[in-house]
Every structure is written in structure tokens, then in C-alpha cells.
Coordinates of C-alpha atoms and ligand atoms in Angstrom, one line a residue:
X56 CA -18.5 14.4 -7.0
X57 CA -21.6 13.9 -8.9
X58 CA -20.6 15.5 -11.7
X59 CA -17.7 13.0 -11.9
X60 CA -19.7 9.7 -11.5
X61 CA -22.6 10.7 -14.1
X62 CA -19.7 11.7 -16.3
X63 CA -17.5 8.4 -15.8
X64 CA -21.0 6.2 -15.7
X65 CA -21.7 7.9 -19.8
X66 CA -18.1 7.3 -20.5
X67 CA -18.4 3.5 -19.5
X68 CA -21.6 3.1 -21.5
X69 CA -20.0 3.9 -24.8
X70 CA -16.9 2.0 -24.1
X71 CA -18.3 -1.2 -22.6
X72 CA -20.7 -4.0 -23.8
X73 CA -24.5 -3.5 -22.3
X74 CA -23.6 -6.7 -20.2
X75 CA -20.5 -5.9 -18.5
X76 CA -22.1 -1.9 -18.0
X77 CA -24.8 -3.7 -16.0
X78 CA -22.8 -5.7 -14.1
X79 CA -20.8 -2.7 -13.6
X80 CA -23.7 -0.6 -12.2
X81 CA -24.9 -3.5 -10.0
X82 CA -20.8 -3.8 -8.5
X83 CA -21.3 0.1 -7.6
X84 CA -24.6 -0.4 -5.8
X85 CA -23.5 -3.0 -4.0
X86 CA -20.2 -1.6 -3.1
X87 CA -22.6 1.7 -1.9
X88 CA -24.9 -0.7 -0.1
X89 CA -22.1 -2.6 1.8
X90 CA -20.2 0.9 2.6
X91 CA -23.4 1.8 4.5
X92 CA -23.1 -1.7 6.3
X93 CA -19.8 -1.6 7.4
X94 CA -19.1 2.4 7.5
X95 CA -17.0 3.5 4.4
X96 CA -17.9 6.5 2.5
X97 CA -20.5 6.0 0.1
X98 CA -18.6 7.9 -2.7
X99 CA -15.7 6.2 -2.6
X100 CA -17.0 3.2 -2.8
X101 CA -19.5 3.8 -5.4
X102 CA -16.0 4.9 -7.8
X103 CA -14.2 1.6 -7.3
X104 CA -17.3 -0.1 -8.1
X105 CA -18.1 1.8 -11.7
X106 CA -14.4 1.8 -12.7
X107 CA -13.0 -1.8 -11.7
X108 CA -13.9 -3.6 -14.8
X109 CA -13.2 -0.2 -17.2
X110 CA -10.6 -2.4 -18.8
X111 CA -11.9 -5.6 -19.6
X112 CA -13.2 -4.4 -23.0
X113 CA -9.7 -5.8 -24.7
X114 CA -8.8 -9.3 -25.4
X115 CA -5.7 -10.7 -23.9
X116 CA -3.1 -9.8 -26.5
X117 CA -4.1 -6.4 -26.5
X118 CA -3.9 -5.9 -22.7
X119 CA -0.6 -7.6 -22.7
X120 CA 0.8 -5.1 -25.5
X121 CA -0.6 -2.3 -23.2
X122 CA 0.6 -3.2 -20.2
X123 CA 3.6 -3.8 -21.6
X124 CA 3.7 0.1 -23.4
X125 CA 2.7 1.6 -20.1
X126 CA 5.6 -0.2 -18.1
X127 CA 3.0 -2.4 -15.9
X128 CA 4.6 -5.0 -14.3
X129 CA 3.3 -8.3 -15.9
X130 CA 3.8 -11.1 -13.5
X131 CA 4.4 -14.6 -15.5
X132 CA 0.8 -15.8 -14.2
X133 CA -0.4 -13.0 -15.7
X134 CA 1.9 -13.4 -19.2
X135 CA 0.2 -17.3 -19.0
X136 CA -3.3 -15.5 -18.2
X137 CA -3.6 -12.2 -19.7
X138 CA -7.7 -12.1 -18.5
X139 CA -6.4 -11.4 -15.0
X140 CA -4.5 -8.5 -16.3
X141 CA -7.4 -6.5 -16.6
X142 CA -7.9 -5.6 -12.8
X143 CA -4.2 -3.5 -12.4
X144 CA -4.6 -2.2 -16.4
X145 CA -8.1 -0.7 -14.6
X146 CA -6.5 1.0 -12.1
X147 CA -4.0 2.2 -14.7
X148 CA -6.8 4.0 -16.8
X149 CA -8.4 5.1 -13.5
X150 CA -5.7 7.1 -12.5
X151 CA -4.8 8.1 -16.0
X152 CA -7.8 8.1 -18.2
X153 CA -10.4 9.0 -15.1
X154 CA -8.6 11.5 -12.8
X155 CA -8.6 8.7 -9.7
X156 CA -5.7 9.8 -7.4
X157 CA -6.9 7.8 -4.2
X158 CA -4.7 5.5 -3.8
X159 CA -7.2 3.1 -1.9
X160 CA -9.7 3.2 -4.7
X161 CA -6.8 2.1 -7.2
X162 CA -5.7 -0.3 -5.0
X163 CA -9.2 -1.7 -4.8
X164 CA -9.2 -1.9 -8.5
X165 CA -5.8 -3.6 -8.6
X166 CA -6.8 -6.4 -6.9
X167 CA -10.7 -7.0 -7.5
X168 CA -9.9 -10.1 -9.2
X169 CA -7.1 -12.0 -7.4
X170 CA -7.7 -10.2 -3.7
X171 CA -3.8 -9.9 -1.9
X172 CA -2.7 -10.4 1.4
X173 CA -3.6 -7.7 4.2
X174 CA -6.8 -6.8 2.0
X175 CA -8.4 -3.1 3.4
X176 CA -12.0 -2.8 3.9
X177 CA -12.5 -1.2 0.2
X178 CA -10.5 -4.1 -1.1
X179 CA -13.1 -6.5 0.8
X180 CA -16.1 -4.3 -0.5
X181 CA -15.4 -4.3 -4.0
X182 CA -14.0 -8.0 -4.0
X183 CA -17.6 -9.3 -2.6
X184 CA -19.9 -6.7 -4.4
X185 CA -18.0 -7.8 -7.4
X186 CA -19.3 -11.4 -7.0
X187 CA -22.8 -10.9 -5.3
X188 CA -24.0 -8.1 -7.5
X189 CA -27.2 -8.7 -8.3
X190 CA -27.4 -9.7 -12.2
X191 CA -24.7 -12.0 -11.2
X192 CA -26.5 -16.0 -11.7
X193 CA -24.1 -18.6 -12.1
X194 CA -22.0 -19.5 -8.6
X195 CA -23.8 -22.1 -6.7
X196 CA -23.6 -20.2 -3.2
X197 CA -24.9 -16.6 -4.4
X198 CA -27.7 -17.1 -1.8
X199 CA -25.6 -17.7 0.7
X200 CA -23.0 -15.3 0.0
X201 CA -25.2 -12.6 -0.6
X202 CA -26.8 -13.0 3.0
X203 CA -23.3 -13.4 4.9
X204 CA -21.7 -10.4 3.1
X205 CA -23.8 -8.0 5.4
X206 CA -23.5 -9.9 8.2
X207 CA -19.7 -10.8 8.4
X208 CA -17.3 -9.5 5.4
X209 CA -14.5 -11.0 6.3
X210 CA -16.0 -14.3 6.2
X211 CA -17.8 -13.9 3.2
X212 CA -14.3 -12.9 1.1
X213 CA -12.9 -15.8 2.4
X214 CA -15.5 -18.1 1.6
X215 CA -15.7 -16.7 -1.8
X216 CA -12.0 -17.1 -2.3
X217 CA -12.3 -20.9 -1.3
X218 CA -15.5 -21.0 -3.7
X219 CA -13.2 -19.7 -6.4
X220 CA -10.0 -21.9 -5.8
X221 CA -12.5 -24.9 -5.6
X222 CA -13.8 -23.9 -9.2
X223 CA -10.9 -23.1 -10.7
X224 CA -9.1 -26.3 -9.3
X225 CA -12.1 -28.3 -10.6
X226 CA -11.5 -27.1 -14.2
X227 CA -7.2 -27.5 -14.1
X228 CA -6.9 -23.5 -14.7
X229 CA -3.7 -21.5 -14.1
X230 CA -3.7 -20.4 -10.0
X231 CA -2.5 -17.3 -9.5
X232 CA 0.0 -17.3 -6.5
X233 CA -1.7 -14.1 -5.7
X234 CA -4.9 -15.5 -5.4
X235 CA -3.9 -18.4 -3.4
X236 CA -2.0 -16.0 -1.1
X237 CA -4.9 -13.7 -0.5
X238 CA -6.9 -16.6 0.5
X239 CA -4.6 -17.9 3.3
X240 CA -4.5 -14.5 4.7
X241 CA -7.9 -13.7 4.9
X242 CA -8.0 -17.5 6.4
X243 CA -5.6 -16.2 9.2
X244 CA -7.7 -13.5 9.7
X245 CA -10.7 -14.5 10.0
X246 CA -9.4 -17.3 12.5
X247 CA -7.2 -14.6 14.8
X248 CA -9.4 -11.8 15.3
X249 CA -10.6 -11.6 18.4
X250 CA -14.4 -12.0 19.6
X251 CA -15.7 -9.3 22.0
X252 CA -17.8 -11.0 24.3
X253 CA -21.5 -9.3 25.4
X254 CA -21.3 -8.0 29.1
X255 CA -23.6 -11.0 29.5
X256 CA -21.3 -13.6 29.1
X257 CA -18.6 -12.5 31.1
X258 CA -18.7 -15.0 33.6
X259 CA -18.5 -18.0 30.9
X260 CA -15.3 -17.5 29.9
X261 CA -12.7 -18.8 31.8
X262 CA -9.1 -16.7 32.6
X263 CA -7.4 -19.0 30.1
X264 CA -9.4 -17.7 27.5
X265 CA -9.6 -14.1 28.9
X266 CA -7.7 -11.3 27.4
X267 CA -7.8 -7.8 26.8
X268 CA -8.2 -5.7 23.9
X269 CA -9.4 -2.2 23.5
X270 CA -10.2 -2.1 27.1
X271 CA -13.1 -4.8 25.9
X272 CA -12.9 -8.1 27.1
X273 CA -11.6 -10.1 24.6
X274 CA -11.0 -14.1 23.4
X275 CA -9.5 -15.2 20.4
X276 CA -12.2 -17.5 18.2
X277 CA -11.5 -21.2 17.8
X278 CA -12.2 -23.2 14.8
X279 CA -15.4 -25.0 16.3
X280 CA -16.8 -21.6 17.3
X281 CA -16.7 -20.6 13.8
X282 CA -18.3 -23.3 12.4
X283 CA -21.0 -22.7 14.9
X284 CA -21.0 -19.1 14.3
X285 CA -21.2 -19.6 10.2
X286 CA -23.8 -22.4 10.4
X287 CA -26.3 -20.2 12.3
X288 CA -26.6 -17.9 9.7
Ligands
DGI430 O1 -14.2 -9.1 -14.2 P1 -15.3 -10.2 -13.0 O2 -15.5 -11.2 -14.4 O3 -16.5 -9.3 -12.9 O4 -14.6 -11.0 -12.5 P2 -13.1 -11.0 -11.9 O5 -12.4 -10.3 -12.4 O6 -13.3 -11.4 -10.7 O7 -12.7 -12.4 -12.6 C1 -13.2 -13.6 -12.2 C2 -13.0 -14.3 -13.2 O8 -11.2 -14.7 -12.7 C3 -13.2 -15.9 -12.4 O9 -13.8 -16.3 -13.0 C4 -12.2 -16.6 -11.5 C5 -11.2 -15.9 -12.4 N1 -9.8 -15.8 -10.8 C6 -9.8 -15.2 -10.3 N2 -8.5 -15.9 -9.7 C7 -7.9 -16.4 -10.8 C8 -8.5 -16.4 -11.8 N3 -8.5 -16.8 -12.9 C9 -7.5 -17.9 -12.6 N4 -6.9 -18.5 -14.0 N5 -6.5 -18.0 -11.8 C10 -6.3 -17.2 -10.7 O10 -5.7 -17.2 -10.0
FE431 FE1 -12.7 -8.3 -12.9
FE432 FE1 -16.4 -7.3 -12.2

């Protein structure tokens, strides 16, 4: 794998502009750091990071043409805003030109711009890494998201999605239904996830709020509890 990674890196250095290449390295590195934290294979995380923007070297019209030539399905929203296409076109390049046959890596590349409902761990690692990588400097919540990413990946993902949506709304940008669906799904996932309580807290739990999951005592987290946890970071 090492040799393959080096070859891809060399190729991307030639193909991408220097800023995009630096961003790419930052995302690959951040994917690896998050993979260490959340227990994902480091090489697969690096590969997803390295290739995620490999198609971001064409203008919108060219990407639209390339998708049509390659019979890649283009939704109405993508036709209206073809810059979104670099994600799925990138997944095509990863498979056809960079010889990646790992479906999870291809999925993460394809959904890295909008997200999607039911994101896998790798989808989330890449989505968050793309936003927080060290050379990003525009978003006003970067410091907070960089910290949160290593504490609670799902919550970081949700906060980033919400931030992007409000940014797009404030600028009257067309919003892809997939971006909204991804955010709604992540909000549901964060709200519904169980909290496994430490032994010492068992007695604090009422019968009503106590349930069993994976053999451990759990309860559903309320919105208030979620907000308190987040505020404490
Ligand atoms: O390719 P990058 O710049 O590294 O990052 P990216 O692939 O996440 O693209 C970032 C841009 O995509 C960011 O400015 C927000 C935008 N974006 C995400 N969802 C939507 C969107 N833009 C529009 N118009 N509509 C969306 O639904
Ligand atoms: Fe991108
Ligand atoms: Fe990117």
C-alpha cells in the first residue's frame, strides 16, 4: 500500500494546483489522526483523504461533460451547481484511474461534499477532516470543531453540517436536498444514540429512563443533556 500511496501522491502533485495539493495532504493526515482516535484502518483513511478532491481540477462545465460521457448520474441540483460533482466524479477517478476498489473509500469520496443519510465511520472521518484540516482558515467555528472532532465525531459532523447549511442560506446559495437530508439524519442519529452510563451513576437512573443495550445499562439522551455535554467541551 505504501508504494501505491506514494505513486498517488506524486500524481496528485502534478495534477492539482499547489493549494489544493496542500489541502489534500492536510485532509489525508487529519483522516489518519481521526482514524487513530476512532479505531479505523489508517491506510484506508489516508487513501480516502488523498483522493477526495482528485477531480477538483476541472471547471463546472467540464465536470458536467465528463460525468455525462462516463454515464455518471447527474441530479438536477448538481446540474444547477456542477461544482458539487467533483465528489462523485472523484470517486469515479479513484476507481478507474487510481485503481481503488474499496467500496467504503469510494463512498466516502462520493459523499464528502454534501454528506448523506446513514454515513459510515469513514464517511464521517473524511467529511470532518475536510473541514478541519490544518490549512483551512475561513470558517469562524474552526477551533471549536477541531476540538470537538476528537471528542465526539457525530456531534462534530452535525455541527459542521448545520454551520454549512446556515452559511449557504445566508448567501442565498442553492442547497442540494442531499445536504439537508444528511443533516436531518445526523441530527436524528445524535439524538437517538444511547448513553452508556458508568457503574457509579447507575443508582441515579430512574426505572423509567433505564434500558438494556449490549448488556449494559443505557438510557436515551435528552436534548437538554446533549446541550449540557456540548457546552462543557
Ligand atoms: O472541495 P473542498 O473545497 O475541499 O470542500 P467540499 O467538497 O466540502 O466543498 C465545500 C463547499 O461545498 C462548501 O463551500 C459548501 C459547499 N456545499 C456543501 N453542500 C452544498 C454546497 N454548496 C451548495 N451550493 N449546495 C449544497 O448543498
Ligand atoms: Fe471537495
Ligand atoms: Fe477538500
